[in-house]
Amino acid sequence: MGRNTRKRRTPMATKAIAASAALALGGGGLIWANFYASAHEENSANQTKSAGAQIATIQCPDVGQQLTDVPDGARQGVDKELANLDKQISEAYSRLASTRQAQAGDSGFVDNAILGPLKSKRTAAIDRIGINIRRVGGQAPDNLAQMAECKGMAADANTNDGNAGDGQNNDGQNQDGQDQNQDGGQDQGGQDQGGQDQGGDNGQDQGQGGNGGQAGNGPVADDFINIEDVQPNSRNLPNGLAANGDGGSTGTFTTNCGTNENANRNSDNVIVAPGVSNGAQHQHDYVGNQNNNAFASDEDLAGGQTSCQNQGDKSTYFWPVIRIQDGTQEADQGQPGGGQDSNVGKIVRPAEAQLKFVGNRTSDVVAMPKALRIITGDAKSFTNGLNNANTSWSCTGFEDRQVTDKYPICPEGSSVVRTSNFQSCWDGQNIDSANHRTHVDFVEADGSCSNGFKAIPQLQVRLVYDVPAPQIQNGQVQNPFAVDSFPEQLHKPITDHNDFINFFDDNVMNEMVQCINSGEDCQ
């Protein structure tokens, strides 16, 4: 099939994120006010901090988001090289985190010992991507070679200065003010952060330049906000991520697939890194299809078992796990995707997992094609920027208050809520695209689909977690919860994401469409 190369529209959540977060009171309010003020300025002034500044992580251009037109015959080789690029970044970040003393004594250490070798490795991998594409008659983007160079990212750095990110139009958005003070002020004498500190201090020993958290890479106190300090209705969700409303197709279809009671987890990603073990470098919870791993073909998924009550739903639904960083050593403590990738602590499965499909505010919906893949959110939003970010954090009883770049601290009796509203416009042809983005889109402000795209049922995932509220004392967070992430993403809440592959039986899919278009509520 041909590939849609249309540049995806920036989600309304991205455009609203600064304004809504600026309305938050308490911790972070002034920070976000500064971000909002600069969100639409022409930005080219931000540069990497001086050698003496704290380099929190490594920021690299997202090569995968540039690849909007990869021939099918090159896809397998390209996907493997993209996963290799991710691994190279994580290895470089690990070296960054474990050499704080050397960095303090040598202003050129990061450039010479970490970023320089990383550029060489990335150059080779990017060259192989181009070879894979050209080998089957395709044409690689002209700017691929320019994406080999990475840079050190300071704790308060702007993430979109034109040199990194996904290369798409970000409307001048940046992340000034996001996630400030990542080292929490904890300069404790240059201790090595390469290992997994599981000591009795619940992992708060961060060492010189540490980024917080039990494994030395987050989260930190500034990643949390009391939900009662967030103003109600500060995010205009109906005009942004939610496709349904009072007009158009008003019905719903709910599928009950459990909460991953059988602990079906792995650190693969069959959408982004098929055929690559540990391609996600963080653990996912799976509900629905039970055959989901990096090596599952569409035939494997179609023939798989399902945890859904409706056995006609063999779709797969997966998201990063949440962990409480309380010193618990999970079974994956020394394994890829777990402790080896700085994901530590007690895994907590959702207390509730609500999977609901809704309609479109301006039109009927059409059936989703079998094996349609949709990713919402961006696992690399902390370094990529906000263009594909799609996060909604809240608490039960406070769900009119949504936060994006913060984890909520909920009052007693209230539980943490993660909400993901998926893209609901489809190009009418492709079940996937080379960058896993351009075949689907969000609705426009009026609820319609643009550029000839068709409205499909919108998946809305609501996950509820019973986790203890973290305690913040003297600027330090005790027993924080956080989503699993790529190591260099520092477990930031903005990196939350969710994945879906449609394997509804045709009859059940048609029932869903009929229910939604006729205004019924079905399950």
mmCIF file of N, CA and C in Angstrom, residues 85-139:
data_model
loop_
_atom_site.group_PDB
_atom_site.id
_atom_site.type_symbol
_atom_site.label_atom_id
_atom_site.label_comp_id
_atom_site.label_asym_id
_atom_site.label_seq_id
_atom_site.Cartn_x
_atom_site.Cartn_y
_atom_site.Cartn_z
ATOM 1 N N LEU A 85 19.173 2.190 17.464
ATOM 2 C CA LEU A 85 19.400 3.585 17.853
ATOM 3 C C LEU A 85 18.920 3.837 19.279
ATOM 4 N N ASP A 86 17.759 3.291 19.626
ATOM 5 C CA ASP A 86 17.257 3.441 20.991
ATOM 6 C C ASP A 86 18.224 2.828 21.996
ATOM 7 N N LYS A 87 18.744 1.663 21.675
ATOM 8 C CA LYS A 87 19.683 0.986 22.569
ATOM 9 C C LYS A 87 20.958 1.798 22.721
ATOM 10 N N GLN A 88 21.436 2.386 21.653
ATOM 11 C CA GLN A 88 22.646 3.208 21.725
ATOM 12 C C GLN A 88 22.448 4.404 22.650
ATOM 13 N N ILE A 89 21.286 5.041 22.561
ATOM 14 C CA ILE A 89 21.009 6.183 23.432
ATOM 15 C C ILE A 89 20.986 5.748 24.886
ATOM 16 N N SER A 90 20.330 4.631 25.164
ATOM 17 C CA SER A 90 20.241 4.155 26.545
ATOM 18 C C SER A 90 21.613 3.811 27.099
ATOM 19 N N GLU A 91 22.454 3.202 26.282
ATOM 20 C CA GLU A 91 23.808 2.873 26.737
ATOM 21 C C GLU A 91 24.605 4.146 27.011
ATOM 22 N N ALA A 92 24.432 5.146 26.163
ATOM 23 C CA ALA A 92 25.130 6.410 26.388
ATOM 24 C C ALA A 92 24.614 7.094 27.646
ATOM 25 N N TYR A 93 23.299 7.046 27.865
ATOM 26 C CA TYR A 93 22.742 7.626 29.092
ATOM 27 C C TYR A 93 23.296 6.920 30.327
ATOM 28 N N SER A 94 23.397 5.596 30.274
ATOM 29 C CA SER A 94 23.945 4.850 31.404
ATOM 30 C C SER A 94 25.372 5.310 31.719
ATOM 31 N N ARG A 95 26.145 5.535 30.670
ATOM 32 C CA ARG A 95 27.506 6.029 30.880
ATOM 33 C C ARG A 95 27.479 7.445 31.437
ATOM 34 N N LEU A 96 26.567 8.263 30.966
ATOM 35 C CA LEU A 96 26.428 9.619 31.507
ATOM 36 C C LEU A 96 26.129 9.573 33.002
ATOM 37 N N ALA A 97 25.205 8.686 33.386
ATOM 38 C CA ALA A 97 24.785 8.621 34.782
ATOM 39 C C ALA A 97 25.853 8.040 35.690
ATOM 40 N N SER A 98 26.762 7.259 35.165
ATOM 41 C CA SER A 98 27.746 6.569 36.008
ATOM 42 C C SER A 98 29.117 7.239 36.019
ATOM 43 N N THR A 99 29.231 8.406 35.380
ATOM 44 C CA THR A 99 30.538 9.064 35.304
ATOM 45 C C THR A 99 30.470 10.502 35.800
ATOM 46 N N ARG A 100 29.664 10.760 36.803
ATOM 47 C CA ARG A 100 29.496 12.131 37.278
ATOM 48 C C ARG A 100 30.797 12.725 37.805
ATOM 49 N N GLN A 101 31.602 11.934 38.481
ATOM 50 C CA GLN A 101 32.861 12.456 38.997
ATOM 51 C C GLN A 101 33.775 12.882 37.849
ATOM 52 N N ALA A 102 33.880 12.049 36.827
ATOM 53 C CA ALA A 102 34.735 12.379 35.701
ATOM 54 C C ALA A 102 34.239 13.643 34.994
ATOM 55 N N GLN A 103 32.931 13.809 34.895
ATOM 56 C CA GLN A 103 32.375 14.992 34.254
ATOM 57 C C GLN A 103 32.716 16.250 35.034
ATOM 58 N N ALA A 104 32.674 16.139 36.365
ATOM 59 C CA ALA A 104 32.965 17.298 37.208
ATOM 60 C C ALA A 104 34.408 17.762 37.049
ATOM 61 N N GLY A 105 35.300 16.831 36.727
ATOM 62 C CA GLY A 105 36.713 17.179 36.619
ATOM 63 C C GLY A 105 37.186 17.463 35.215
ATOM 64 N N ASP A 106 36.335 17.306 34.224
ATOM 65 C CA ASP A 106 36.757 17.456 32.834
ATOM 66 C C ASP A 106 35.610 18.053 32.033
ATOM 67 N N SER A 107 35.746 19.303 31.638
ATOM 68 C CA SER A 107 34.659 19.987 30.942
ATOM 69 C C SER A 107 34.360 19.386 29.572
ATOM 70 N N GLY A 108 35.301 18.639 29.012
ATOM 71 C CA GLY A 108 35.071 18.046 27.707
ATOM 72 C C GLY A 108 34.700 16.584 27.764
ATOM 73 N N PHE A 109 34.508 16.055 28.970
ATOM 74 C CA PHE A 109 34.295 14.610 29.102
ATOM 75 C C PHE A 109 33.043 14.146 28.358
ATOM 76 N N VAL A 110 31.934 14.842 28.547
ATOM 77 C CA VAL A 110 30.678 14.394 27.944
ATOM 78 C C VAL A 110 30.782 14.387 26.427
ATOM 79 N N ASP A 111 31.332 15.471 25.864
ATOM 80 C CA ASP A 111 31.460 15.526 24.409
ATOM 81 C C ASP A 111 32.404 14.455 23.878
ATOM 82 N N ASN A 112 33.545 14.289 24.539
ATOM 83 C CA ASN A 112 34.581 13.408 24.015
ATOM 84 C C ASN A 112 34.332 11.933 24.305
ATOM 85 N N ALA A 113 33.821 11.630 25.502
ATOM 86 C CA ALA A 113 33.711 10.235 25.920
ATOM 87 C C ALA A 113 32.320 9.654 25.720
ATOM 88 N N ILE A 114 31.312 10.506 25.555
ATOM 89 C CA ILE A 114 29.933 10.000 25.458
ATOM 90 C C ILE A 114 29.278 10.410 24.139
ATOM 91 N N LEU A 115 29.184 11.703 23.880
ATOM 92 C CA LEU A 115 28.450 12.162 22.697
ATOM 93 C C LEU A 115 29.197 11.881 21.401
ATOM 94 N N GLY A 116 30.516 11.996 21.417
ATOM 95 C CA GLY A 116 31.284 11.709 20.210
ATOM 96 C C GLY A 116 31.149 10.267 19.757
ATOM 97 N N PRO A 117 31.436 9.297 20.641
ATOM 98 C CA PRO A 117 31.238 7.892 20.253
ATOM 99 C C PRO A 117 29.798 7.572 19.882
ATOM 100 N N LEU A 118 28.842 8.211 20.565
ATOM 101 C CA LEU A 118 27.431 7.968 20.232
ATOM 102 C C LEU A 118 27.142 8.433 18.811
ATOM 103 N N LYS A 119 27.674 9.569 18.418
ATOM 104 C CA LYS A 119 27.456 10.056 17.057
ATOM 105 C C LYS A 119 28.004 9.071 16.033
ATOM 106 N N SER A 120 29.160 8.505 16.300
ATOM 107 C CA SER A 120 29.749 7.543 15.368
ATOM 108 C C SER A 120 28.861 6.313 15.212
ATOM 109 N N LYS A 121 28.355 5.813 16.330
ATOM 110 C CA LYS A 121 27.480 4.640 16.276
ATOM 111 C C LYS A 121 26.177 4.960 15.544
ATOM 112 N N ARG A 122 25.615 6.141 15.832
ATOM 113 C CA ARG A 122 24.364 6.523 15.178
ATOM 114 C C ARG A 122 24.565 6.724 13.680
ATOM 115 N N THR A 123 25.688 7.276 13.303
ATOM 116 C CA THR A 123 25.967 7.479 11.881
ATOM 117 C C THR A 123 25.930 6.155 11.136
ATOM 118 N N ALA A 124 26.549 5.129 11.740
ATOM 119 C CA ALA A 124 26.567 3.813 11.093
ATOM 120 C C ALA A 124 25.163 3.225 10.997
ATOM 121 N N ALA A 125 24.383 3.345 12.071
ATOM 122 C CA ALA A 125 23.017 2.805 12.059
ATOM 123 C C ALA A 125 22.136 3.550 11.069
ATOM 124 N N ILE A 126 22.273 4.874 11.006
ATOM 125 C CA ILE A 126 21.483 5.666 10.066
ATOM 126 C C ILE A 126 21.880 5.340 8.628
ATOM 127 N N ASP A 127 23.168 5.109 8.406
ATOM 128 C CA ASP A 127 23.600 4.687 7.065
ATOM 129 C C ASP A 127 22.930 3.370 6.668
ATOM 130 N N ARG A 128 22.841 2.446 7.619
ATOM 131 C CA ARG A 128 22.204 1.157 7.320
ATOM 132 C C ARG A 128 20.711 1.328 7.045
ATOM 133 N N ILE A 129 20.078 2.285 7.709
ATOM 134 C CA ILE A 129 18.672 2.572 7.410
ATOM 135 C C ILE A 129 18.526 3.021 5.957
ATOM 136 N N GLY A 130 19.378 3.931 5.530
ATOM 137 C CA GLY A 130 19.331 4.389 4.149
ATOM 138 C C GLY A 130 19.583 3.268 3.159
ATOM 139 N N ILE A 131 20.537 2.393 3.480
ATOM 140 C CA ILE A 131 20.834 1.254 2.601
ATOM 141 C C ILE A 131 19.616 0.349 2.476
ATOM 142 N N ASN A 132 18.936 0.064 3.610
ATOM 143 C CA ASN A 132 17.741 -0.781 3.578
ATOM 144 C C ASN A 132 16.661 -0.187 2.687
ATOM 145 N N ILE A 133 16.474 1.120 2.777
ATOM 146 C CA ILE A 133 15.424 1.771 1.982
ATOM 147 C C ILE A 133 15.778 1.773 0.505
ATOM 148 N N ARG A 134 17.012 2.136 0.190
ATOM 149 C CA ARG A 134 17.414 2.219 -1.221
ATOM 150 C C ARG A 134 17.509 0.844 -1.877
ATOM 151 N N ARG A 135 17.799 -0.163 -1.086
ATOM 152 C CA ARG A 135 17.951 -1.522 -1.628
ATOM 153 C C ARG A 135 16.670 -2.001 -2.308
ATOM 154 N N VAL A 136 15.512 -1.536 -1.849
ATOM 155 C CA VAL A 136 14.246 -1.974 -2.443
ATOM 156 C C VAL A 136 13.620 -0.871 -3.294
ATOM 157 N N GLY A 137 14.453 0.104 -3.686
ATOM 158 C CA GLY A 137 13.968 1.125 -4.602
ATOM 159 C C GLY A 137 13.355 2.342 -3.960
ATOM 160 N N GLY A 138 13.440 2.453 -2.644
ATOM 161 C CA GLY A 138 12.888 3.612 -1.957
ATOM 162 C C GLY A 138 13.886 4.754 -1.901
ATOM 163 N N GLN A 139 13.434 5.879 -1.340
ATOM 164 C CA GLN A 139 14.284 7.059 -1.211
ATOM 165 C C GLN A 139 14.281 7.503 0.240
#
